[in-house]
């Protein structure tokens, strides 16, 4: 089994910054694509940013609403994903989720979700 554990959420004022982390552990052979999603109350979960395996030259992708302000990165050696969020807006208050495509063997890949971390942007 594989676990994704997010951390770094919290309360921040508008215009502030937060850095989210997602640590993957368990039966991991290799991790391919990783992504951050968010879900505000009463809305559908939306993709914030994603990145494929960097060793393959993967380029990050961002939702238009967060381009320039958010940066996704990963530490492949530590199976960890990050999201640096700057200039946060109140409407970005949501639960942020980590998602990953994990190879548990050279040929078996499964998609996993973390439990989410709350980000609240408010004065």
CSV table of N, CA, C and O in Angstrom, one decimal, residues 2-123:
chain,number,residue,atom,x,y,z
A,2,UNK,N,0.3,2.3,-0.5
A,2,UNK,CA,1.0,3.6,-0.6
A,2,UNK,C,0.2,4.7,0.2
A,2,UNK,O,-1.0,4.7,0.1
A,3,UNK,N,0.9,5.5,0.9
A,3,UNK,CA,0.3,6.6,1.6
A,3,UNK,C,0.9,7.9,1.1
A,3,UNK,O,2.1,8.1,0.9
A,4,UNK,N,0.0,8.9,1.0
A,4,UNK,CA,0.4,10.3,0.6
A,4,UNK,C,-0.1,11.1,1.8
A,4,UNK,O,-1.3,11.1,2.2
A,5,UNK,N,0.8,11.9,2.4
A,5,UNK,CA,0.5,12.7,3.6
A,5,UNK,C,0.9,14.1,3.3
A,5,UNK,O,2.1,14.4,3.1
A,6,UNK,N,-0.1,15.0,3.3
A,6,UNK,CA,0.1,16.4,3.0
A,6,UNK,C,0.3,17.1,4.3
A,6,UNK,O,-0.1,16.7,5.4
A,7,UNK,N,1.1,18.2,4.3
A,7,UNK,CA,1.3,19.1,5.4
A,7,UNK,C,1.6,20.5,4.9
A,7,UNK,O,1.8,20.7,3.7
A,8,UNK,N,1.5,21.4,5.8
A,8,UNK,CA,1.8,22.8,5.5
A,8,UNK,C,0.7,23.8,5.3
A,8,UNK,O,0.8,25.0,5.1
A,9,UNK,N,-0.5,23.2,5.4
A,9,UNK,CA,-1.7,24.1,5.3
A,9,UNK,C,-1.9,24.9,6.6
A,9,UNK,O,-1.2,24.8,7.6
A,10,UNK,N,-2.8,25.8,6.5
A,10,UNK,CA,-3.1,26.7,7.7
A,10,UNK,C,-3.8,28.0,7.3
A,10,UNK,O,-4.4,28.1,6.2
A,11,UNK,N,-3.8,28.9,8.3
A,11,UNK,CA,-4.4,30.2,8.1
A,11,UNK,C,-3.4,31.2,7.6
A,11,UNK,O,-2.3,31.3,8.3
A,12,UNK,N,-3.7,31.9,6.6
A,12,UNK,CA,-2.8,33.0,6.0
A,12,UNK,C,-3.6,34.2,5.6
A,12,UNK,O,-4.8,34.0,5.2
A,13,UNK,N,-3.0,35.3,5.7
A,13,UNK,CA,-3.7,36.5,5.3
A,13,UNK,C,-3.7,36.7,3.8
A,13,UNK,O,-2.8,36.2,3.1
A,14,UNK,N,-4.7,37.4,3.2
A,14,UNK,CA,-4.6,37.6,1.8
A,14,UNK,C,-3.3,38.3,1.4
A,14,UNK,O,-2.8,39.2,2.1
A,15,UNK,N,-2.7,37.8,0.3
A,15,UNK,CA,-1.4,38.2,-0.2
A,15,UNK,C,-0.2,37.5,0.4
A,15,UNK,O,0.9,37.7,0.0
A,16,UNK,N,-0.5,36.6,1.4
A,16,UNK,CA,0.5,35.8,2.0
A,16,UNK,C,0.9,34.6,1.3
A,16,UNK,O,0.4,34.3,0.2
A,17,UNK,N,1.8,33.8,1.9
A,17,UNK,CA,2.4,32.6,1.2
A,17,UNK,C,2.3,31.4,2.1
A,17,UNK,O,2.3,31.5,3.4
A,18,UNK,N,2.2,30.3,1.5
A,18,UNK,CA,2.3,29.0,2.2
A,18,UNK,C,3.0,28.0,1.3
A,18,UNK,O,3.0,28.1,0.1
A,19,UNK,N,3.6,27.0,1.9
A,19,UNK,CA,4.3,26.0,1.2
A,19,UNK,C,3.7,24.6,1.6
A,19,UNK,O,3.9,24.3,2.8
A,20,UNK,N,3.1,23.9,0.7
A,20,UNK,CA,2.6,22.6,1.0
A,20,UNK,C,3.5,21.5,0.7
A,20,UNK,O,4.3,21.7,-0.3
A,21,UNK,N,3.5,20.5,1.4
A,21,UNK,CA,4.3,19.3,1.2
A,21,UNK,C,3.5,18.0,1.1
A,21,UNK,O,2.4,18.0,1.8
A,22,UNK,N,3.9,17.1,0.3
A,22,UNK,CA,3.2,15.8,0.2
A,22,UNK,C,4.3,14.7,0.2
A,22,UNK,O,5.1,14.6,-0.8
A,23,UNK,N,4.3,13.9,1.2
A,23,UNK,CA,5.3,12.8,1.3
A,23,UNK,C,4.6,11.5,1.0
A,23,UNK,O,3.6,11.1,1.6
A,24,UNK,N,5.2,10.8,0.1
A,24,UNK,CA,4.7,9.5,-0.3
A,24,UNK,C,5.6,8.4,0.3
A,24,UNK,O,6.8,8.5,0.4
A,25,UNK,N,4.9,7.4,0.8
A,25,UNK,CA,5.6,6.3,1.5
A,25,UNK,C,4.9,4.9,1.2
A,25,UNK,O,3.7,5.0,0.8
A,26,UNK,N,5.6,3.8,1.4
A,26,UNK,CA,5.0,2.5,1.2
A,26,UNK,C,5.7,1.8,0.1
A,26,UNK,O,6.8,1.9,-0.1
A,27,UNK,N,4.9,0.9,-0.6
A,27,UNK,CA,5.4,0.1,-1.6
A,27,UNK,C,5.6,0.8,-2.9
A,27,UNK,O,4.8,0.7,-3.8
A,28,UNK,N,6.6,1.6,-3.0
A,28,UNK,CA,6.9,2.5,-4.1
A,28,UNK,C,8.0,2.0,-4.9
A,28,UNK,O,9.2,1.9,-4.5
A,29,UNK,N,7.8,1.6,-6.2
A,29,UNK,CA,8.8,1.3,-7.1
A,29,UNK,C,9.3,2.6,-7.8
A,29,UNK,O,10.5,2.9,-7.9
A,30,UNK,N,8.3,3.4,-8.3
A,30,UNK,CA,8.6,4.6,-9.0
A,30,UNK,C,7.3,5.5,-8.9
A,30,UNK,O,6.2,4.9,-9.0
A,31,UNK,N,7.5,6.8,-8.9
A,31,UNK,CA,6.3,7.7,-9.0
A,31,UNK,C,6.4,8.4,-10.3
A,31,UNK,O,7.4,9.0,-10.6
A,32,UNK,N,5.3,8.4,-11.0
A,32,UNK,CA,5.3,9.1,-12.3
A,32,UNK,C,4.7,10.5,-12.0
A,32,UNK,O,5.2,11.3,-11.3
A,33,UNK,N,3.5,10.8,-12.6
A,33,UNK,CA,2.9,12.1,-12.4
A,33,UNK,C,2.4,12.4,-11.0
A,33,UNK,O,2.0,11.5,-10.3
A,34,UNK,N,2.6,13.6,-10.6
A,34,UNK,CA,2.1,14.0,-9.2
A,34,UNK,C,1.4,15.4,-9.4
A,34,UNK,O,1.7,16.1,-10.4
A,35,UNK,N,0.5,15.6,-8.6
A,35,UNK,CA,-0.4,16.8,-8.8
A,35,UNK,C,-1.0,17.3,-7.5
A,35,UNK,O,-1.1,16.5,-6.5
A,36,UNK,N,-1.3,18.6,-7.5
A,36,UNK,CA,-2.1,19.2,-6.4
A,36,UNK,C,-3.5,19.5,-7.0
A,36,UNK,O,-3.6,20.1,-8.1
A,37,UNK,N,-4.5,19.2,-6.2
A,37,UNK,CA,-5.9,19.6,-6.5
A,37,UNK,C,-6.4,20.4,-5.3
A,37,UNK,O,-5.8,20.3,-4.2
A,38,UNK,N,-7.5,21.0,-5.5
A,38,UNK,CA,-8.1,21.7,-4.3
A,38,UNK,C,-9.6,21.6,-4.5
A,38,UNK,O,-10.2,21.5,-5.6
A,39,UNK,N,-10.3,21.7,-3.3
A,39,UNK,CA,-11.8,21.6,-3.3
A,39,UNK,C,-12.3,22.5,-2.3
A,39,UNK,O,-12.0,22.3,-1.1
A,40,UNK,N,-13.0,23.5,-2.7
A,40,UNK,CA,-13.7,24.4,-1.8
A,40,UNK,C,-15.1,23.9,-1.5
A,40,UNK,O,-15.7,23.1,-2.3
A,41,UNK,N,-15.7,24.3,-0.3
A,41,UNK,CA,-17.0,23.8,0.0
A,41,UNK,C,-18.0,24.0,-1.1
A,41,UNK,O,-18.1,25.2,-1.7
A,42,UNK,N,-18.8,23.0,-1.5
A,42,UNK,CA,-19.8,23.2,-2.5
A,42,UNK,C,-19.3,23.2,-3.9
A,42,UNK,O,-20.1,23.5,-4.8
A,43,UNK,N,-18.1,22.9,-4.1
A,43,UNK,CA,-17.5,23.0,-5.5
A,43,UNK,C,-16.9,21.6,-5.8
A,43,UNK,O,-16.6,20.8,-4.9
A,44,UNK,N,-16.6,21.5,-7.1
A,44,UNK,CA,-15.9,20.3,-7.5
A,44,UNK,C,-14.4,20.4,-7.3
A,44,UNK,O,-13.8,21.5,-7.3
A,45,UNK,N,-13.7,19.3,-7.1
A,45,UNK,CA,-12.3,19.3,-7.0
A,45,UNK,C,-11.7,19.7,-8.3
A,45,UNK,O,-12.1,19.3,-9.4
A,46,UNK,N,-10.7,20.6,-8.2
A,46,UNK,CA,-10.1,21.1,-9.4
A,46,UNK,C,-8.6,21.0,-9.4
A,46,UNK,O,-7.9,21.0,-8.3
A,47,UNK,N,-8.0,20.8,-10.6
A,47,UNK,CA,-6.5,20.6,-10.7
A,47,UNK,C,-5.9,22.0,-10.5
A,47,UNK,O,-6.3,23.0,-11.2
A,48,UNK,N,-4.9,22.0,-9.7
A,48,UNK,CA,-4.1,23.3,-9.4
A,48,UNK,C,-2.8,23.3,-10.2
A,48,UNK,O,-2.5,24.2,-10.9
A,49,UNK,N,-2.1,22.2,-10.1
A,49,UNK,CA,-0.8,22.0,-10.8
A,49,UNK,C,-0.4,20.6,-10.8
A,49,UNK,O,-0.8,19.8,-10.0
A,50,UNK,N,0.4,20.2,-11.8
A,50,UNK,CA,0.9,18.9,-12.0
A,50,UNK,C,2.3,18.9,-12.6
A,50,UNK,O,2.7,19.8,-13.2
A,51,UNK,N,3.0,17.7,-12.3
A,51,UNK,CA,4.3,17.6,-12.9
A,51,UNK,C,4.6,16.1,-13.1
A,51,UNK,O,4.3,15.3,-12.2
A,52,UNK,N,5.1,15.8,-14.2
A,52,UNK,CA,5.5,14.4,-14.5
A,52,UNK,C,6.9,14.1,-14.0
A,52,UNK,O,7.5,15.0,-13.4
A,53,UNK,N,7.4,12.9,-14.2
A,53,UNK,CA,8.7,12.6,-13.7
A,53,UNK,C,9.8,13.5,-14.3
A,53,UNK,O,9.9,13.5,-15.5
A,54,UNK,N,10.5,14.2,-13.5
A,54,UNK,CA,11.4,15.2,-14.0
A,54,UNK,C,12.5,14.6,-14.8
A,54,UNK,O,13.0,15.2,-15.7
A,55,UNK,N,12.9,13.4,-14.4
A,55,UNK,CA,14.0,12.7,-15.1
A,55,UNK,C,13.7,12.5,-16.6
A,55,UNK,O,14.5,12.4,-17.4
A,56,UNK,N,12.4,12.5,-16.9
A,56,UNK,CA,11.9,12.4,-18.3
A,56,UNK,C,11.7,13.7,-19.0
A,56,UNK,O,11.1,13.8,-20.0
A,57,UNK,N,12.1,14.8,-18.3
A,57,UNK,CA,12.0,16.1,-18.9
A,57,UNK,C,10.6,16.7,-18.7
A,57,UNK,O,10.2,17.5,-19.5
A,58,UNK,N,9.8,16.2,-17.7
A,58,UNK,CA,8.5,16.6,-17.6
A,58,UNK,C,8.4,18.1,-17.2
A,58,UNK,O,9.2,18.6,-16.4
A,59,UNK,N,7.5,18.8,-17.8
A,59,UNK,CA,7.3,20.2,-17.5
A,59,UNK,C,6.1,20.4,-16.6
A,59,UNK,O,5.1,19.7,-16.8
A,60,UNK,N,6.1,21.3,-15.6
A,60,UNK,CA,4.9,21.5,-14.8
A,60,UNK,C,3.8,22.2,-15.6
A,60,UNK,O,4.0,22.9,-16.5
A,61,UNK,N,2.6,21.9,-15.1
A,61,UNK,CA,1.4,22.5,-15.7
A,61,UNK,C,0.6,23.1,-14.6
A,61,UNK,O,0.5,22.6,-13.5
A,62,UNK,N,0.0,24.3,-14.9
A,62,UNK,CA,-0.7,25.0,-13.9
A,62,UNK,C,-2.1,25.5,-14.4
A,62,UNK,O,-2.3,25.7,-15.6
A,63,UNK,N,-3.0,25.5,-13.5
A,63,UNK,CA,-4.3,26.2,-13.8
A,63,UNK,C,-4.0,27.6,-14.1
A,63,UNK,O,-3.1,28.2,-13.5
A,64,UNK,N,-4.8,28.2,-15.0
A,64,UNK,CA,-4.5,29.6,-15.4
A,64,UNK,C,-4.6,30.5,-14.2
A,64,UNK,O,-3.9,31.5,-14.1
A,65,UNK,N,-5.5,30.2,-13.3
A,65,UNK,CA,-5.7,31.1,-12.1
A,65,UNK,C,-4.5,31.2,-11.2
A,65,UNK,O,-4.4,32.1,-10.4
A,66,UNK,N,-3.6,30.2,-11.2
A,66,UNK,CA,-2.5,30.2,-10.3
A,66,UNK,C,-1.1,30.4,-11.0
A,66,UNK,O,-0.1,30.5,-10.3
A,67,UNK,N,-1.1,30.5,-12.3
A,67,UNK,CA,0.2,30.7,-13.0
A,67,UNK,C,0.9,31.9,-12.5
A,67,UNK,O,0.3,32.9,-12.1
A,68,UNK,N,2.2,31.9,-12.4
A,68,UNK,CA,3.1,32.9,-11.9
A,68,UNK,C,3.1,32.9,-10.3
A,68,UNK,O,4.2,33.1,-9.7
A,69,UNK,N,2.0,32.7,-9.7
A,69,UNK,CA,1.9,32.8,-8.2
A,69,UNK,C,2.3,31.5,-7.5
A,69,UNK,O,2.8,31.5,-6.4
A,70,UNK,N,2.0,30.3,-8.1
A,70,UNK,CA,2.2,29.0,-7.5
A,70,UNK,C,3.4,28.3,-8.3
A,70,UNK,O,3.5,28.5,-9.5
A,71,UNK,N,4.2,27.6,-7.5
A,71,UNK,CA,5.2,26.8,-8.1
A,71,UNK,C,5.2,25.4,-7.6
A,71,UNK,O,5.2,25.2,-6.3
A,72,UNK,N,5.1,24.4,-8.5
A,72,UNK,CA,5.1,23.0,-8.1
A,72,UNK,C,6.5,22.4,-8.3
A,72,UNK,O,7.1,22.8,-9.3
A,73,UNK,N,6.9,21.6,-7.4
A,73,UNK,CA,8.3,21.0,-7.5
A,73,UNK,C,8.2,19.7,-6.8
A,73,UNK,O,7.3,19.4,-6.0
A,74,UNK,N,9.3,18.9,-7.0
A,74,UNK,CA,9.3,17.6,-6.4
A,74,UNK,C,10.8,17.2,-6.1
A,74,UNK,O,11.7,17.6,-6.8
A,75,UNK,N,10.9,16.4,-5.1
A,75,UNK,CA,12.2,15.8,-4.7
A,75,UNK,C,12.0,14.3,-4.9
A,75,UNK,O,11.5,13.6,-4.1
A,76,UNK,N,12.5,13.8,-6.1
A,76,UNK,CA,12.3,12.4,-6.4
A,76,UNK,C,13.0,11.5,-5.4
A,76,UNK,O,12.6,10.4,-5.2
A,77,UNK,N,14.2,11.9,-4.9
A,77,UNK,CA,14.9,11.0,-4.0
A,77,UNK,C,14.1,10.8,-2.7
A,77,UNK,O,14.3,9.8,-2.0
A,78,UNK,N,13.3,11.8,-2.3
A,78,UNK,CA,12.5,11.7,-1.1
A,78,UNK,C,11.1,11.4,-1.3
A,78,UNK,O,10.3,11.4,-0.4
A,79,UNK,N,10.7,11.2,-2.6
A,79,UNK,CA,9.3,11.0,-3.0
A,79,UNK,C,8.4,12.0,-2.4
A,79,UNK,O,7.3,11.7,-1.8
A,80,UNK,N,8.8,13.3,-2.5
A,80,UNK,CA,8.0,14.4,-1.9
A,80,UNK,C,7.7,15.4,-3.0
A,80,UNK,O,8.5,15.7,-3.8
A,81,UNK,N,6.5,15.9,-2.9
A,81,UNK,CA,5.9,16.9,-3.8
A,81,UNK,C,5.7,18.2,-3.0
A,81,UNK,O,5.3,18.1,-1.8
A,82,UNK,N,5.9,19.3,-3.6
A,82,UNK,CA,5.8,20.6,-2.9
A,82,UNK,C,4.9,21.5,-3.8
A,82,UNK,O,4.8,21.4,-5.0
A,83,UNK,N,4.3,22.5,-3.1
A,83,UNK,CA,3.5,23.5,-3.8
A,83,UNK,C,3.8,24.8,-3.0
A,83,UNK,O,3.3,25.0,-1.9
A,84,UNK,N,4.5,25.7,-3.6
A,84,UNK,CA,4.8,27.1,-3.1
A,84,UNK,C,3.7,28.0,-3.6
A,84,UNK,O,3.5,28.1,-4.8
A,85,UNK,N,2.9,28.6,-2.7
A,85,UNK,CA,1.8,29.4,-3.0
A,85,UNK,C,2.1,30.8,-2.5
A,85,UNK,O,2.2,31.0,-1.3
A,86,UNK,N,2.1,31.8,-3.5
A,86,UNK,CA,2.3,33.2,-3.1
A,86,UNK,C,1.1,34.0,-3.5
A,86,UNK,O,0.3,33.6,-4.3
A,87,UNK,N,1.0,35.2,-2.9
A,87,UNK,CA,-0.1,36.1,-3.2
A,87,UNK,C,-1.4,35.4,-3.1
A,87,UNK,O,-2.3,35.5,-4.1
A,88,UNK,N,-1.7,34.7,-2.1
A,88,UNK,CA,-2.9,34.0,-1.9
A,88,UNK,C,-4.1,34.9,-1.8
A,88,UNK,O,-4.0,36.0,-1.3
A,89,UNK,N,-5.2,34.4,-2.3
A,89,UNK,CA,-6.5,35.1,-2.4
A,89,UNK,C,-7.5,34.4,-1.5
A,89,UNK,O,-7.5,33.2,-1.4
A,90,UNK,N,-8.5,35.1,-0.9
A,90,UNK,CA,-9.5,34.5,-0.1
A,90,UNK,C,-10.3,33.4,-0.9
A,90,UNK,O,-10.6,32.4,-0.2
A,91,UNK,N,-10.5,33.6,-2.1
A,91,UNK,CA,-11.2,32.6,-2.9
A,91,UNK,C,-10.4,31.3,-3.1
A,91,UNK,O,-11.0,30.3,-3.7
A,92,UNK,N,-9.2,31.3,-2.7
A,92,UNK,CA,-8.4,30.1,-2.8
A,92,UNK,C,-8.4,29.2,-1.5
A,92,UNK,O,-7.7,28.2,-1.4
A,93,UNK,N,-9.3,29.6,-0.6
A,93,UNK,CA,-9.6,28.8,0.6
A,93,UNK,C,-10.2,27.5,0.2
A,93,UNK,O,-11.2,27.5,-0.5
A,94,UNK,N,-9.5,26.4,0.6
A,94,UNK,CA,-10.0,25.1,0.1
A,94,UNK,C,-9.2,24.0,0.9
A,94,UNK,O,-8.2,24.3,1.5
A,95,UNK,N,-9.6,22.8,0.7
A,95,UNK,CA,-8.8,21.7,1.1
A,95,UNK,C,-7.9,21.3,-0.1
A,95,UNK,O,-8.4,21.1,-1.2
A,96,UNK,N,-6.6,21.2,0.1
A,96,UNK,CA,-5.7,20.9,-1.0
A,96,UNK,C,-5.2,19.5,-0.8
A,96,UNK,O,-4.8,19.0,0.2
A,97,UNK,N,-5.3,18.8,-2.0
A,97,UNK,CA,-5.1,17.3,-2.0
A,97,UNK,C,-3.9,17.0,-2.9
A,97,UNK,O,-3.7,17.6,-4.0
A,98,UNK,N,-3.1,16.1,-2.5
A,98,UNK,CA,-2.0,15.5,-3.3
A,98,UNK,C,-2.5,14.3,-4.0
A,98,UNK,O,-3.3,13.5,-3.5
A,99,UNK,N,-2.0,14.1,-5.2
A,99,UNK,CA,-2.4,13.0,-6.1
A,99,UNK,C,-1.2,12.5,-6.8
A,99,UNK,O,-0.3,13.3,-7.2
A,100,UNK,N,-1.1,11.2,-6.9
A,100,UNK,CA,0.1,10.6,-7.6
A,100,UNK,C,-0.2,9.3,-8.3
A,100,UNK,O,-1.0,8.5,-7.8
A,101,UNK,N,0.5,9.1,-9.4
A,101,UNK,CA,0.5,7.8,-10.1
A,101,UNK,C,1.7,7.1,-9.7
A,101,UNK,O,2.8,7.5,-10.0
A,102,UNK,N,1.5,6.0,-8.9
A,102,UNK,CA,2.6,5.3,-8.3
A,102,UNK,C,2.7,3.9,-8.9
A,102,UNK,O,1.8,3.1,-8.9
A,103,UNK,N,3.9,3.6,-9.4
A,103,UNK,CA,4.2,2.2,-9.8
A,103,UNK,C,4.7,1.4,-8.5
A,103,UNK,O,5.6,1.8,-7.8
A,104,UNK,N,3.9,0.4,-8.2
A,104,UNK,CA,4.3,-0.5,-7.1
A,104,UNK,C,5.2,-1.6,-7.5
A,104,UNK,O,5.8,-2.2,-6.7
A,105,UNK,N,5.1,-1.9,-8.8
A,105,UNK,CA,6.1,-2.9,-9.4
A,105,UNK,C,6.4,-2.2,-10.8
A,105,UNK,O,5.8,-1.2,-11.2
A,106,UNK,N,7.4,-2.8,-11.5
A,106,UNK,CA,7.7,-2.2,-12.8
A,106,UNK,C,6.5,-2.0,-13.8
A,106,UNK,O,6.6,-1.2,-14.7
A,107,UNK,N,5.5,-2.8,-13.6
A,107,UNK,CA,4.4,-2.8,-14.5
A,107,UNK,C,3.0,-2.4,-13.9
A,107,UNK,O,2.1,-2.2,-14.7
A,108,UNK,N,2.9,-2.3,-12.6
A,108,UNK,CA,1.7,-2.0,-12.0
A,108,UNK,C,1.6,-0.6,-11.5
A,108,UNK,O,2.5,-0.2,-10.6
A,109,UNK,N,0.7,0.2,-12.0
A,109,UNK,CA,0.6,1.6,-11.6
A,109,UNK,C,-0.8,1.9,-11.0
A,109,UNK,O,-1.8,1.4,-11.6
A,110,UNK,N,-0.9,2.6,-9.9
A,110,UNK,CA,-2.1,2.9,-9.3
A,110,UNK,C,-2.1,4.4,-9.0
A,110,UNK,O,-1.1,5.0,-8.8
A,111,UNK,N,-3.3,4.9,-8.9
A,111,UNK,CA,-3.5,6.3,-8.5
A,111,UNK,C,-3.9,6.5,-7.1
A,111,UNK,O,-4.8,5.8,-6.6
A,112,UNK,N,-3.2,7.3,-6.4
A,112,UNK,CA,-3.5,7.5,-4.9
A,112,UNK,C,-3.8,9.0,-4.6
A,112,UNK,O,-3.3,9.9,-5.3
A,113,UNK,N,-4.6,9.2,-3.5
A,113,UNK,CA,-4.9,10.5,-3.0
A,113,UNK,C,-4.4,10.6,-1.6
A,113,UNK,O,-4.5,9.7,-0.8
A,114,UNK,N,-4.0,11.8,-1.2
A,114,UNK,CA,-3.8,12.1,0.2
A,114,UNK,C,-5.1,12.5,0.9
A,114,UNK,O,-6.1,12.6,0.2
A,115,UNK,N,-5.0,12.7,2.2
A,115,UNK,CA,-6.2,13.0,3.0
A,115,UNK,C,-6.5,14.5,2.9
A,115,UNK,O,-7.6,14.9,3.3
A,116,UNK,N,-5.7,15.3,2.4
A,116,UNK,CA,-5.9,16.8,2.2
A,116,UNK,C,-5.4,17.6,3.4
A,116,UNK,O,-5.3,17.1,4.5
A,117,UNK,N,-5.1,18.9,3.1
A,117,UNK,CA,-4.7,19.8,4.1
A,117,UNK,C,-5.5,21.1,3.9
A,117,UNK,O,-5.6,21.6,2.7
A,118,UNK,N,-6.0,21.7,4.9
A,118,UNK,CA,-6.9,22.9,4.8
A,118,UNK,C,-6.0,24.1,4.6
A,118,UNK,O,-5.1,24.4,5.4
A,119,UNK,N,-6.3,24.9,3.7
A,119,UNK,CA,-5.7,26.2,3.5
A,119,UNK,C,-6.9,27.3,3.6
A,119,UNK,O,-7.8,27.2,2.9
A,120,UNK,N,-6.7,28.2,4.5
A,120,UNK,CA,-7.7,29.3,4.7
A,120,UNK,C,-7.0,30.6,4.5
A,120,UNK,O,-6.0,30.9,5.2
A,121,UNK,N,-7.5,31.4,3.6
A,121,UNK,CA,-7.0,32.7,3.3
A,121,UNK,C,-8.0,33.7,3.8
A,121,UNK,O,-9.1,33.9,3.2
A,122,UNK,N,-7.6,34.4,4.9
A,122,UNK,CA,-8.6,35.3,5.5
A,122,UNK,C,-7.8,36.3,6.4
A,122,UNK,O,-6.8,36.0,7.0
A,123,UNK,N,-8.4,37.5,6.4
A,123,UNK,CA,-7.8,38.5,7.3
A,123,UNK,C,-8.5,38.5,8.7
A,123,UNK,O,-8.2,39.3,9.6
